[in-house]
XYZ file of C-alpha atoms in Angstrom:
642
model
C -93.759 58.290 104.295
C -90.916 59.989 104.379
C -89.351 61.799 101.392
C -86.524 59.544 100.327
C -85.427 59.533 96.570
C -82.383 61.831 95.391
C -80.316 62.478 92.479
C -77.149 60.744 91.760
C -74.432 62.459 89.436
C -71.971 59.985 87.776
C -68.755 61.190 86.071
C -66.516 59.880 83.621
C -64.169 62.096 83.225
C -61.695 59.936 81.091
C -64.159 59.078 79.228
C -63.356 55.395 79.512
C -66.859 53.902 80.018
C -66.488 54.162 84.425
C -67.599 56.500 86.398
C -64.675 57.959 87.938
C -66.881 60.005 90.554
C -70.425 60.462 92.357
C -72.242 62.725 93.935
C -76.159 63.455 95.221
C -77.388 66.491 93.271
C -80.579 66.375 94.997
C -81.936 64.769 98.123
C -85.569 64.458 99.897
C -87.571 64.193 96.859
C -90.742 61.844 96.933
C -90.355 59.981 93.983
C -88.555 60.858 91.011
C -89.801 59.254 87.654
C -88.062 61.776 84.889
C -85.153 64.019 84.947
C -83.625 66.243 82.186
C -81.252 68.961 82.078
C -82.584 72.630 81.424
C -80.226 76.252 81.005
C -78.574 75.775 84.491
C -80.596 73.017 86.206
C -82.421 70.148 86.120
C -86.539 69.587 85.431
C -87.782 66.907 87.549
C -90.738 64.697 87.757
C -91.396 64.138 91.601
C -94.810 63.074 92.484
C -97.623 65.332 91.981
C -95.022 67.795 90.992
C -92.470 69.344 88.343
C -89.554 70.168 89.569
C -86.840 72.665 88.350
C -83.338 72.464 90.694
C -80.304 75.046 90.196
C -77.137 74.527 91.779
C -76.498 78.328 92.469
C -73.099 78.120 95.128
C -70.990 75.365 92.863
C -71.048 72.774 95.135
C -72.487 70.651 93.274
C -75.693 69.957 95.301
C -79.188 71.923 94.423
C -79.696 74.573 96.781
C -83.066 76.209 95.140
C -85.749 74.323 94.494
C -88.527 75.674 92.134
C -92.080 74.087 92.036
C -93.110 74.526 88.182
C -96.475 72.645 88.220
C -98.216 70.607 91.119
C -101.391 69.208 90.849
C -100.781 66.064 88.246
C -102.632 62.597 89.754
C -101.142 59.936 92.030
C -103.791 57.500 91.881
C -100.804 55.004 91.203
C -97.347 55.063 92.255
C -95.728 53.646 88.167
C -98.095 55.996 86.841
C -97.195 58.977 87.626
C -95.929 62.039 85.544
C -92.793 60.770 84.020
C -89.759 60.424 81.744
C -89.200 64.853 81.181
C -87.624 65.234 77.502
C -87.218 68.089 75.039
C -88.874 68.149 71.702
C -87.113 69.740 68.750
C -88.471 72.823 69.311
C -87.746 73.858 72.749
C -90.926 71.983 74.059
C -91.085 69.730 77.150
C -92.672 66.507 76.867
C -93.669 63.898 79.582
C -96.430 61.006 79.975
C -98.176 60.019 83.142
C -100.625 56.824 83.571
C -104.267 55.261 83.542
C -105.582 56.479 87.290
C -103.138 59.912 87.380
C -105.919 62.699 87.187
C -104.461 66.010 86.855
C -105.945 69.111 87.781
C -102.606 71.574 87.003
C -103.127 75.736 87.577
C -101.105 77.633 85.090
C -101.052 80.927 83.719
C -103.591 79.905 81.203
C -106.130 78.787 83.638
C -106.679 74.835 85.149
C -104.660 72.156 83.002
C -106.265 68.908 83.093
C -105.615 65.483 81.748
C -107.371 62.460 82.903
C -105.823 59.081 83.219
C -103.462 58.569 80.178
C -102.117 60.559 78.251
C -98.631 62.779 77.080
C -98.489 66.201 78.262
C -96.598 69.298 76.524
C -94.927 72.156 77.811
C -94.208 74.991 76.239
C -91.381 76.922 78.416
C -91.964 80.566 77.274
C -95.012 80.255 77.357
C -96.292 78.724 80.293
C -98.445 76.837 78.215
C -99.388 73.279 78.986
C -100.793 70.871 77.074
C -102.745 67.395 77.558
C -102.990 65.202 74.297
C -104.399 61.029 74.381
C -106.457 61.766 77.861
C -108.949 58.854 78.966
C -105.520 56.175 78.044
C -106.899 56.710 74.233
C -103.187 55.680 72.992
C -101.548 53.491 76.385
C -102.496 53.162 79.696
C -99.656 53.738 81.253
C -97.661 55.907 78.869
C -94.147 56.375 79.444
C -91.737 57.750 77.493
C -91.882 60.376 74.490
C -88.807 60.281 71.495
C -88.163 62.213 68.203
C -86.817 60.855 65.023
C -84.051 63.355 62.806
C -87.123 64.940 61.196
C -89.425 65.681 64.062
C -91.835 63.015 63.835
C -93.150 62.533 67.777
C -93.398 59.274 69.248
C -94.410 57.875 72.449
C -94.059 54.465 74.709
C -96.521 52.643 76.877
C -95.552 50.186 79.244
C -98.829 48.753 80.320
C -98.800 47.089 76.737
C -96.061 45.476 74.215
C -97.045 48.558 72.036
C -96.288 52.124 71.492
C -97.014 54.595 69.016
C -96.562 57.704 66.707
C -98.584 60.357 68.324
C -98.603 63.000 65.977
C -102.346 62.300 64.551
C -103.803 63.316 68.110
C -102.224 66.796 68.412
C -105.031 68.480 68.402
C -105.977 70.742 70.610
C -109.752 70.209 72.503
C -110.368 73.767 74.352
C -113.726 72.310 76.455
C -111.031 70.183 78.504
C -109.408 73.345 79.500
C -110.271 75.439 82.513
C -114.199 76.005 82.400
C -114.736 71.956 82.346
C -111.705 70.705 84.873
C -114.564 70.119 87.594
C -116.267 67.461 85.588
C -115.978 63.716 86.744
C -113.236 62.114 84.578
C -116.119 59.301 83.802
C -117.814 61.898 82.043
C -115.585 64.317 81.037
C -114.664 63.054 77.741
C -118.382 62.436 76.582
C -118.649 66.156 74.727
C -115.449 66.437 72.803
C -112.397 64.157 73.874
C -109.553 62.071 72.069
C -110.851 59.107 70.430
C -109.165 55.720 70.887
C -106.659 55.388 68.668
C -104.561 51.651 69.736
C -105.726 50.211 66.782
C -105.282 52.836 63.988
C -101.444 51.635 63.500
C -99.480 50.115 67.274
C -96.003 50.256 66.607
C -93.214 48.108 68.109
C -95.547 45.230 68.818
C -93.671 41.953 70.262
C -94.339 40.551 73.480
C -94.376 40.866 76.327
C -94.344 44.384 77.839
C -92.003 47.197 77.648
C -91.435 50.877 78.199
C -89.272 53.722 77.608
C -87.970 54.081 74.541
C -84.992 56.355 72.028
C -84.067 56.496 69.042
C -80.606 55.508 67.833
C -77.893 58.023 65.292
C -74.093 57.605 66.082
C -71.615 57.028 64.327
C -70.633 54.827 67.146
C -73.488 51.996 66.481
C -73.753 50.084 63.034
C -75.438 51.252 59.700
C -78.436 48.929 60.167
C -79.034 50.648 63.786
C -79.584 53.902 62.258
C -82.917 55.071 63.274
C -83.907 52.243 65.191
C -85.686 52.484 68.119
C -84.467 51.399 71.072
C -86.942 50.082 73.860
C -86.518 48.551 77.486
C -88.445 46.013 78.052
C -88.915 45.600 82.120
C -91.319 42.869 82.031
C -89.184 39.875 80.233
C -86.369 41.160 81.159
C -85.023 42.074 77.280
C -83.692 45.300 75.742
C -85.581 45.209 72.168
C -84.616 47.142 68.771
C -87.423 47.940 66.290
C -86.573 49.639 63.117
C -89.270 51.959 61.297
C -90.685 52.102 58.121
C -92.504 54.310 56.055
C -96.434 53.102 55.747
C -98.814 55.614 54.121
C -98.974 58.716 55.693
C -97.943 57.147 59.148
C -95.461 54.322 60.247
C -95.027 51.225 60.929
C -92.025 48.872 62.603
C -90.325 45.653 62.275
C -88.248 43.770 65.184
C -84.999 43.252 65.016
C -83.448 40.814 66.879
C -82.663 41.064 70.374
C -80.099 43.011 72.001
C -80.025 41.467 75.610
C -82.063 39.172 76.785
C -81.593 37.709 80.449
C -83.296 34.281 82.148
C -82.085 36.206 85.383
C -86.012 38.207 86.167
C -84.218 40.313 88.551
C -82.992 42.125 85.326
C -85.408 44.892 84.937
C -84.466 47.697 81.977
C -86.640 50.674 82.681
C -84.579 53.176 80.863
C -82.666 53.444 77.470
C -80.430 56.347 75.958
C -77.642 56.732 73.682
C -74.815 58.778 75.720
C -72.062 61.435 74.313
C -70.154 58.362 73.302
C -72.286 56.669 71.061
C -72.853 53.587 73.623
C -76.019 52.565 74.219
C -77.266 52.453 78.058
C -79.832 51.067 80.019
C -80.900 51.824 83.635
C -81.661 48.015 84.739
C -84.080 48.482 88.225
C -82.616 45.016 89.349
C -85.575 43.962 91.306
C -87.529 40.495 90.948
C -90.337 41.998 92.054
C -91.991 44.597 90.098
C -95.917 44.577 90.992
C -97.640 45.315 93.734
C -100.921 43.344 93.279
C -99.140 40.459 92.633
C -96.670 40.266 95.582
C -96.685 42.160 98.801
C -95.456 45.630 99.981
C -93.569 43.766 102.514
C -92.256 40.952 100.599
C -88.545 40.291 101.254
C -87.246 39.608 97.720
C -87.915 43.434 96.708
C -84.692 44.590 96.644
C -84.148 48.348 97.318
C -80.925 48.728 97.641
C -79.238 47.614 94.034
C -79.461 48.931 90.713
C -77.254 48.527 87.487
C -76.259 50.922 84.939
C -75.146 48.648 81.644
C -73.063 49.930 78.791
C -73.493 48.402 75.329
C -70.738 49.118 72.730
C -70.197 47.952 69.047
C -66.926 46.182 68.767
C -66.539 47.127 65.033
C -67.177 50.919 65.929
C -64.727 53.080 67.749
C -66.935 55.573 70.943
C -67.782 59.553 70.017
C -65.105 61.713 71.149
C -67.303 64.498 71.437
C -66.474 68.386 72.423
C -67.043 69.999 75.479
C -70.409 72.327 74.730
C -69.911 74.508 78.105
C -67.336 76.362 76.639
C -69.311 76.976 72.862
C -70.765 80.522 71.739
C -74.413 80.539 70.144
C -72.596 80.202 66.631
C -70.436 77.374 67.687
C -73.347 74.958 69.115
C -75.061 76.561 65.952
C -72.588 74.946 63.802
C -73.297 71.676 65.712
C -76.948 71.229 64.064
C -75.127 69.700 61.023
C -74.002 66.937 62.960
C -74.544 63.025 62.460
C -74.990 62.730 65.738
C -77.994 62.904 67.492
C -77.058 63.294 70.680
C -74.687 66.836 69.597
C -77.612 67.764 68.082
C -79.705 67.204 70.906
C -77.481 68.499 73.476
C -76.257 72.151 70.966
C -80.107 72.723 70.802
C -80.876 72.642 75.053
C -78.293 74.626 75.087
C -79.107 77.441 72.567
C -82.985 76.541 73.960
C -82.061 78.978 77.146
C -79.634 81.231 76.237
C -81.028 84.718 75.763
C -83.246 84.697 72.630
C -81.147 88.133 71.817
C -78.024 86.442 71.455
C -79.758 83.040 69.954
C -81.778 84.963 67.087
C -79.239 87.251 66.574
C -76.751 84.546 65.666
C -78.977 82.228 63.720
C -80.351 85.497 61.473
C -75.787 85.958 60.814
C -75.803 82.503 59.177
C -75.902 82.616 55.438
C -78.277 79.402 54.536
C -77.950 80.052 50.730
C -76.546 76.200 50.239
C -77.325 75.069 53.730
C -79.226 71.542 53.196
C -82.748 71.577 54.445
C -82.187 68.650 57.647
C -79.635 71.795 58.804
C -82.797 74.024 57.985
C -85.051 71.907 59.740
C -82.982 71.761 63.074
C -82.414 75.721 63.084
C -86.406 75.954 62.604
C -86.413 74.501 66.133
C -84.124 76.691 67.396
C -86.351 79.626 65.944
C -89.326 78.598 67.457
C -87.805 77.713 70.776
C -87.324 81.585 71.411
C -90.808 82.226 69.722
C -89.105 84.136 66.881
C -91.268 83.908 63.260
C -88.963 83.397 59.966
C -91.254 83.050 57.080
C -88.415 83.146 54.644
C -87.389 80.133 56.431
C -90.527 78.018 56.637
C -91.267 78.518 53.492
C -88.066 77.044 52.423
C -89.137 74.028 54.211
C -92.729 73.996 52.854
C -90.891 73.886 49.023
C -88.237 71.009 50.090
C -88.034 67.614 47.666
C -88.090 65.951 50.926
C -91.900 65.356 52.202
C -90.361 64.795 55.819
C -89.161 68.413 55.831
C -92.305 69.498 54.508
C -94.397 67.423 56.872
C -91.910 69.031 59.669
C -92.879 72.889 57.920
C -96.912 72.304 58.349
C -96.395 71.983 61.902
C -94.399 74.952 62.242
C -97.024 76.216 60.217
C -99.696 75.402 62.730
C -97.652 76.816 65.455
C -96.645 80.444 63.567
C -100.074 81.129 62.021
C -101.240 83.098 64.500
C -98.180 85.533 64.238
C -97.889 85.017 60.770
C -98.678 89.020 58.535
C -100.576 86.798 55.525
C -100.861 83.746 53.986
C -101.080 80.814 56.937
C -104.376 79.342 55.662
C -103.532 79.952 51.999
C -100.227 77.681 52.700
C -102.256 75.255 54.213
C -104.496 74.755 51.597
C -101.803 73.778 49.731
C -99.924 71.609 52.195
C -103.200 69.666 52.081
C -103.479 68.599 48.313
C -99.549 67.604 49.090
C -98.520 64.680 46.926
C -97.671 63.179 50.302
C -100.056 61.512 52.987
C -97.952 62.920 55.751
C -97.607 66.073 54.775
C -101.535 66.380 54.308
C -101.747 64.725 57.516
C -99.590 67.737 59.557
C -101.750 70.396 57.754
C -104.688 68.619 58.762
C -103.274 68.414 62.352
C -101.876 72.461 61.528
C -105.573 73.540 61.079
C -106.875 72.217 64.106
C -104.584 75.457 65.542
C -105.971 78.482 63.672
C -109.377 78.086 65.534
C -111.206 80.205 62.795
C -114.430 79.070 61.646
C -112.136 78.475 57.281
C -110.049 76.163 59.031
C -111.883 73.533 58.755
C -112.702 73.813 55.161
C -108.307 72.620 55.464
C -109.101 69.581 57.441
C -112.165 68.274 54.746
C -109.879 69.125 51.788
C -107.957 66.448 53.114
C -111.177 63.598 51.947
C -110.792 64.474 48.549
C -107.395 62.673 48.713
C -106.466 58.540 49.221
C -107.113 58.069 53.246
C -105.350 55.672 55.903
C -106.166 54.948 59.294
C -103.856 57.538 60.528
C -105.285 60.396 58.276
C -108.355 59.404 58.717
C -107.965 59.356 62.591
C -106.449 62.871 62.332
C -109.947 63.978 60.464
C -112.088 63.254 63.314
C -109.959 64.727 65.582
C -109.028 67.794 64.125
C -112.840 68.583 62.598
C -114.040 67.792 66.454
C -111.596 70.158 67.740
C -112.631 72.792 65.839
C -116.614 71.853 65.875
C -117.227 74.574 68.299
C -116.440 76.686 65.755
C -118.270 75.492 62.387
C -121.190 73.449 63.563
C -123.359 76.624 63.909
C -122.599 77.900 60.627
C -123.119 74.366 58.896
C -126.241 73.635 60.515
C -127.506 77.105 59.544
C -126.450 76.878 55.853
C -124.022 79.380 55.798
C -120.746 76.981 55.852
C -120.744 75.496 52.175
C -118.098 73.030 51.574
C -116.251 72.128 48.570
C -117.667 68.940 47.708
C -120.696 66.647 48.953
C -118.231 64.169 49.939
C -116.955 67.216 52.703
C -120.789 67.847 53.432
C -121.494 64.495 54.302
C -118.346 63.934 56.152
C -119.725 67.170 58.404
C -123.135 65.568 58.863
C -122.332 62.383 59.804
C -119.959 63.823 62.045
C -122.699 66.004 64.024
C -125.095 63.028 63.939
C -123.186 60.393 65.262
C -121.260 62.299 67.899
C -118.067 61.478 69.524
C -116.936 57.982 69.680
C -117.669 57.194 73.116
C -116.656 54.202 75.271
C -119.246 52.380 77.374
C -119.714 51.865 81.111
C -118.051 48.255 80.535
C -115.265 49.279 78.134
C -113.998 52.162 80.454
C -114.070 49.248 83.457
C -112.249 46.928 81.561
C -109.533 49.822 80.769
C -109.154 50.900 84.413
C -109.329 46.718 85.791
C -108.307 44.555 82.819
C -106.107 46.112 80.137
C -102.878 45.655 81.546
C -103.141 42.085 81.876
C -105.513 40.860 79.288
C -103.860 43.825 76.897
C -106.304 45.314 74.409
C -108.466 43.387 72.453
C -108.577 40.540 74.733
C -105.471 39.066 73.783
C -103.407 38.684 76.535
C -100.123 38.196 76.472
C -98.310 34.656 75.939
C -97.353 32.569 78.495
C -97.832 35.166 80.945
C -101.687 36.807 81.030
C -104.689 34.372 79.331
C -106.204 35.469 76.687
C -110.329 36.517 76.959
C -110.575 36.178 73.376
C -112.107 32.803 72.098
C -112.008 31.913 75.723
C -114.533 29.408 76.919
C -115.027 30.539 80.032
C -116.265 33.850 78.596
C -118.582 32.544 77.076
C -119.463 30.163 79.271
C -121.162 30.155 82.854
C -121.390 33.930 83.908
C -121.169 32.721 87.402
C -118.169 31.404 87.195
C -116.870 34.510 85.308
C -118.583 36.478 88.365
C -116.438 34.563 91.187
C -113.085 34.964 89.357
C -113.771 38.648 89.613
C -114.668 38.639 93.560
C -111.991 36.212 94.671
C -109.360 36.099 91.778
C -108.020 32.848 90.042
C -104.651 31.107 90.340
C -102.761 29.005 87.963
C -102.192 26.135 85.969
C -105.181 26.347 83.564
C -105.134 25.883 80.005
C -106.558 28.257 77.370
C -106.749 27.929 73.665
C -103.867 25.094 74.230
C -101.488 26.874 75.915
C -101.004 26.778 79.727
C -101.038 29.590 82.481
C -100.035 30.491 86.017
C -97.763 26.859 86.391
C -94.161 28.391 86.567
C -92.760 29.330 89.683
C -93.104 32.980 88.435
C -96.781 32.925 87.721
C -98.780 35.757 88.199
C -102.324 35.084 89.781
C -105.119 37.229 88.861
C -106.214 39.514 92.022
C -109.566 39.887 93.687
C -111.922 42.482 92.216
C -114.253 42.470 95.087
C -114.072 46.208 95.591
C -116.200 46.741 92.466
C -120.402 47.179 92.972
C -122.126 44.506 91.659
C -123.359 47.040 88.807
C -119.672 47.761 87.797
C -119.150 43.637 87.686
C -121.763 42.986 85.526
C -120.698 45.843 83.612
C -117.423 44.912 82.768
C -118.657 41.161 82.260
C -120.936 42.544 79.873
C -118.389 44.089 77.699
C -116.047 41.188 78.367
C -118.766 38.662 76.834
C -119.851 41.027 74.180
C -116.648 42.184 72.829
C -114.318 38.927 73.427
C -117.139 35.823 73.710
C -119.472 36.270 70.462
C -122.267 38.489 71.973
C -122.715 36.034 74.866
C -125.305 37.465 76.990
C -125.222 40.016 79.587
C -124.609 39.850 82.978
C -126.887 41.225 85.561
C -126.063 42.823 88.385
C -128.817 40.727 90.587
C -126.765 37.680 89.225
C -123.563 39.567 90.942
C -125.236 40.214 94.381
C -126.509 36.544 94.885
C -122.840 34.834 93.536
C -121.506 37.484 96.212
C -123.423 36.230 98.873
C -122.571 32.565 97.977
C -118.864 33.138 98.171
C -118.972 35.367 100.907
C -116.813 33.285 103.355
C -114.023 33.301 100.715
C -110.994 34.422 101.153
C -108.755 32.970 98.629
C -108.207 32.763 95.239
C -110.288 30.164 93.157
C -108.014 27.143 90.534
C -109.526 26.106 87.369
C -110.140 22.555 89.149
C -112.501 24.362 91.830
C -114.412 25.830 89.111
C -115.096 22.829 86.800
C -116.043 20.597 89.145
């Protein structure tokens, strides 16, 4: 197939909401699923591949062409690496999906992340990063946002849910290099990411939706401050959520609507607040979005339209905002005091790849006497961006009133300890008998980076302290992450922890192992997830629930010949119907599975979502397949209670 996608510039240079002009940046790429701006080009996902493209003449077309990474999986054309963004500290971040394995060389030897995940990239560096591999938190991730103090989040959009991703930040070395020949079946079963959907979704509603940003102008209302704005492709609505504080973690609440269309052709796959203040969303503008459900060659896939929509507030006058090209370091410095995100954002890329001489050398001129710590907080960023250590200045972060600028400090913490002369354990220690769950959380998360055998006496301080599900979440990661390093000394009596509630927390830890996901379950995530969503649930009016269905738990061999030949609507489930709309979505044949991997997955599915209803064997499998071997369409509910 021929390499078809390119880059389209649009320019408004009244600044009147229209694009006064257009151009193609970029042409032949494969397929482009994230773009962001860099020092004088533009990162791009394509593919297997990150891109970096420099106009170099002033033409305004990309004349060089830089492969940065290649090697990330294209076992499915939505999940691929996607949706580039920088993190507050000069860091890339991007997500790719369930049946993307990546093998990546870098400097640092073979990258790898399989299926699921969020990747970070750490430009001066060369470092790269896999967090969430096996689809431990979304199976089809997509999309990665920041709030004002730092706090990472990230979007799924094989689910209604997303979440905040900073509990599994830890770093799991046996993925690296000497382990990227493994299987990705077995992989994980030594040290990987546990699951973590369940420790605290955010932004649940229904039905799917992906992509997501966070909202700070001065141009959108008061009660939009913060929120989270999410596009949700599937039923065709554009969603706000706002956040709250819940323990040492978050939680959301929906807000109402802001579009929502009857029209399915309406497809929002992208959000962002622009320079303006107005929010906009890249609507796809395509009734057909699948391609299990409809054919490659169907004629209603439209690929030749696409919408750009821009939402305004009619109360709140647009963001004249400055032209950045023509700001010195200290100007765009100046800019990190800003209400607006987007300045912020913008000052910060720029400063991100200007020579660190120039960068450092303005930052260190700034008096910060009576500089208020969010100010502190951005500069931090800027610092670590050009890998420049300021303990003065993390430590005035580490004292702040505010626990979110201390939370922010034990990360920097994590990430300067190395390079720090003294005193980066003895901090932590502290950070982690912090009156504040979060802030014990990031030095718990902080530790996991030191990899010296004392960190871990950090992570177990953390148990003598209140617990949630996120904190205790970040435990078992962090203490795994570093068990290459302790469980020799422990078992041999010469690590003594503080208390016998840390000792038993160790033990238990080494005896039960890593939580690992059977045969069934990892079937179910690869075959089922996206449609029956985790837990079973489905969603409504769309996918059926498994959960409390009777046909789990009722005639396996009925279960066994939805799975070969698939199952078309109207049937009724727990009283609602499914599949009788013109729009209905029919399950698909799952006759390329063995007969062991059937009555694997049937297994689970009874288990897990029909009240321990016996297993399926595979024998049972091979003789239904043989019965309904002439087959060649789907089955109705009728068909299979008669």
């Amino acid at each position: 197939m021929p390499a078809q996608d390119y880059i389209q510039v649009l320019e408004d240079r009244d600044r009147d909401g229209v694009a006064d002009s257009s151009w193609r940046f970029a042409e032949n790429l494969s397929m482009v699923q994230g773009i962001e701006p860099g020092g004088d080009g533009v990162y791009v996902c394509d593919f297997d591949r990150i891109l970096y493209l420099r106009d170099t003449d002033g033409d305004k077309k990309a004349d060089e062409r830089e492969v940065l990474f290649s090697g990330f999986g294209v076992g499915d054309t939505h999940q691929m690496v996607n949706s580039i963004t920088h993190g507050p500290d000069g860091t890339l971040w991007f997500t790719q999906g369930l049946h993307a394995i990546s093998r990546v060389e870098t400097p640092h030897g073979v990258a790898r992340l399989d299926r699921a995940g969020v990747w970070r990239y750490r430009p001066r560096r060369l470092k790269l990063e896999g967090f969430f591999g096996g689809g431990m938190a979304g199976a089809n991730c997509w999309g990665v946002a920041f709030d004002d103090y730092g706090q990472v989040f990230h979007k799924t959009g094989d689910r209604p849910e997303g979440y905040w991703t900073v509990p599994g930040l830890v770093p799991f070395p046996e993925q690296d290099d000497s382990r990227y020949k493994e299987d990705p079946n077995t992989a994980y079963e030594k040290n990987n990411p546990e699951q973590y959907h369940d420790v605290g979704p955010l932004f649940e509603t229904s039905p799917k939706t992906t992509s997501l940003e966070i909202i700070g102008t001065a141009a959108m209302p008061e009660a939009l401050q913060g929120a989270a704005l999410i596009a949700g492709y599937f039923g065709s609505v554009v969603e706000l959520h706002q956040f709250e504080d819940a323990g040492s973690g978050f939680a959301t609440q929906q807000l109402p609507r802001l579009i929502s269309s009857s029209d399915n052709s309406f497809r929002p796959v992208d959000v962002s607040v622009g320079p303006d203040g107005a929010m906009y969303v890249a609507d796809w503008f395509n009734p057909i979005i699948g391609h299990y459900q409809a054919s490659y060659a169907d004629p209603r896939r439209d690929k030749s339209h696409g919408r750009i929509w821009r939402i305004t507030a009619d109360s709140r006058s647009s963001f004249n905002y400055p032209d950045l090209s023509v700001m010195d370091e200290g100007q765009l410095l100046a800019l990190l005091d800003s209400q607006e995100r987007w300045l912020r954002y913008q000052a910060k890329r720029l400063l991100y790849y200007q020579p660190t001489e120039t960068v450092v050398a303005a930052a260190d001129a700034l008096d910060l006497q009576d500089r208020k710590d969010q100010f502190l907080l951005e500069l931090i960023g800027v610092y670590q961006a050009h890998e420049t250590v300021r303990p003065e200045l993390l430590d005035r972060l580490l004292r702040s009133e505010d626990f979110r600028i201390r939370a922010y400090g034990a990360r920097v913490l994590g990430d300067w300890a190395s390079r720090l002369e003294v005193g980066a354990l003895g901090r932590l220690r502290q950070l982690v008998n912090d009156a504040h769950p979060r802030v014990r959380l990031e030095a718990v998360i902080a530790a996991s980076y030191l990899r010296e055998i004392p960190a871990i006496e950090v992570v177990t301080a953390a148990l003598e302290h209140e617990l949630d599900p996120f904190l205790q979440y970040a435990l078992r990661q962090s203490a795994r992450s570093l068990q290459m390093l302790w469980e020799t000394p422990f078992r041999e009596g010469k690590l003594h922890p503080a208390s016998k509630v840390q000792e038993n927390f160790l033990r238990e830890l080494l005896d039960q192992g890593p939580a690992l996901v059977s045969t069934g379950e990892a079937l179910y995530e690869k075959a089922c997830l996206s449609c029956h969503q985790p837990g079973g649930k489905g969603l409504p009016k769309v996918y059926p629930p498994l959960l409390g269905s009777k046909r789990v738990t009722g005639d396996e061999t009925k279960l066994i010949k939805i799975v070969l030949n698939g199952l078309t609507g109207p049937l009724d489930v727990a009283g609602e119907r499914y599949g009788a709309g013109t729009q209905s979505i029919p399950m698909p044949s799952m006759s390329g599975m063995s007969d062991q991997e059937i009555a694997d997955v049937l297994t689970y599915i009874r288990k897990e979502f029909g009240d321990g209803s016996p297993a399926v064997a595979p024998e049972t499998v091979a003789k239904t397949r043989v019965e309904v071997s002439g087959r060649t369409r789907p089955w109705t509910a009728r068909e299979l209670d008669e």
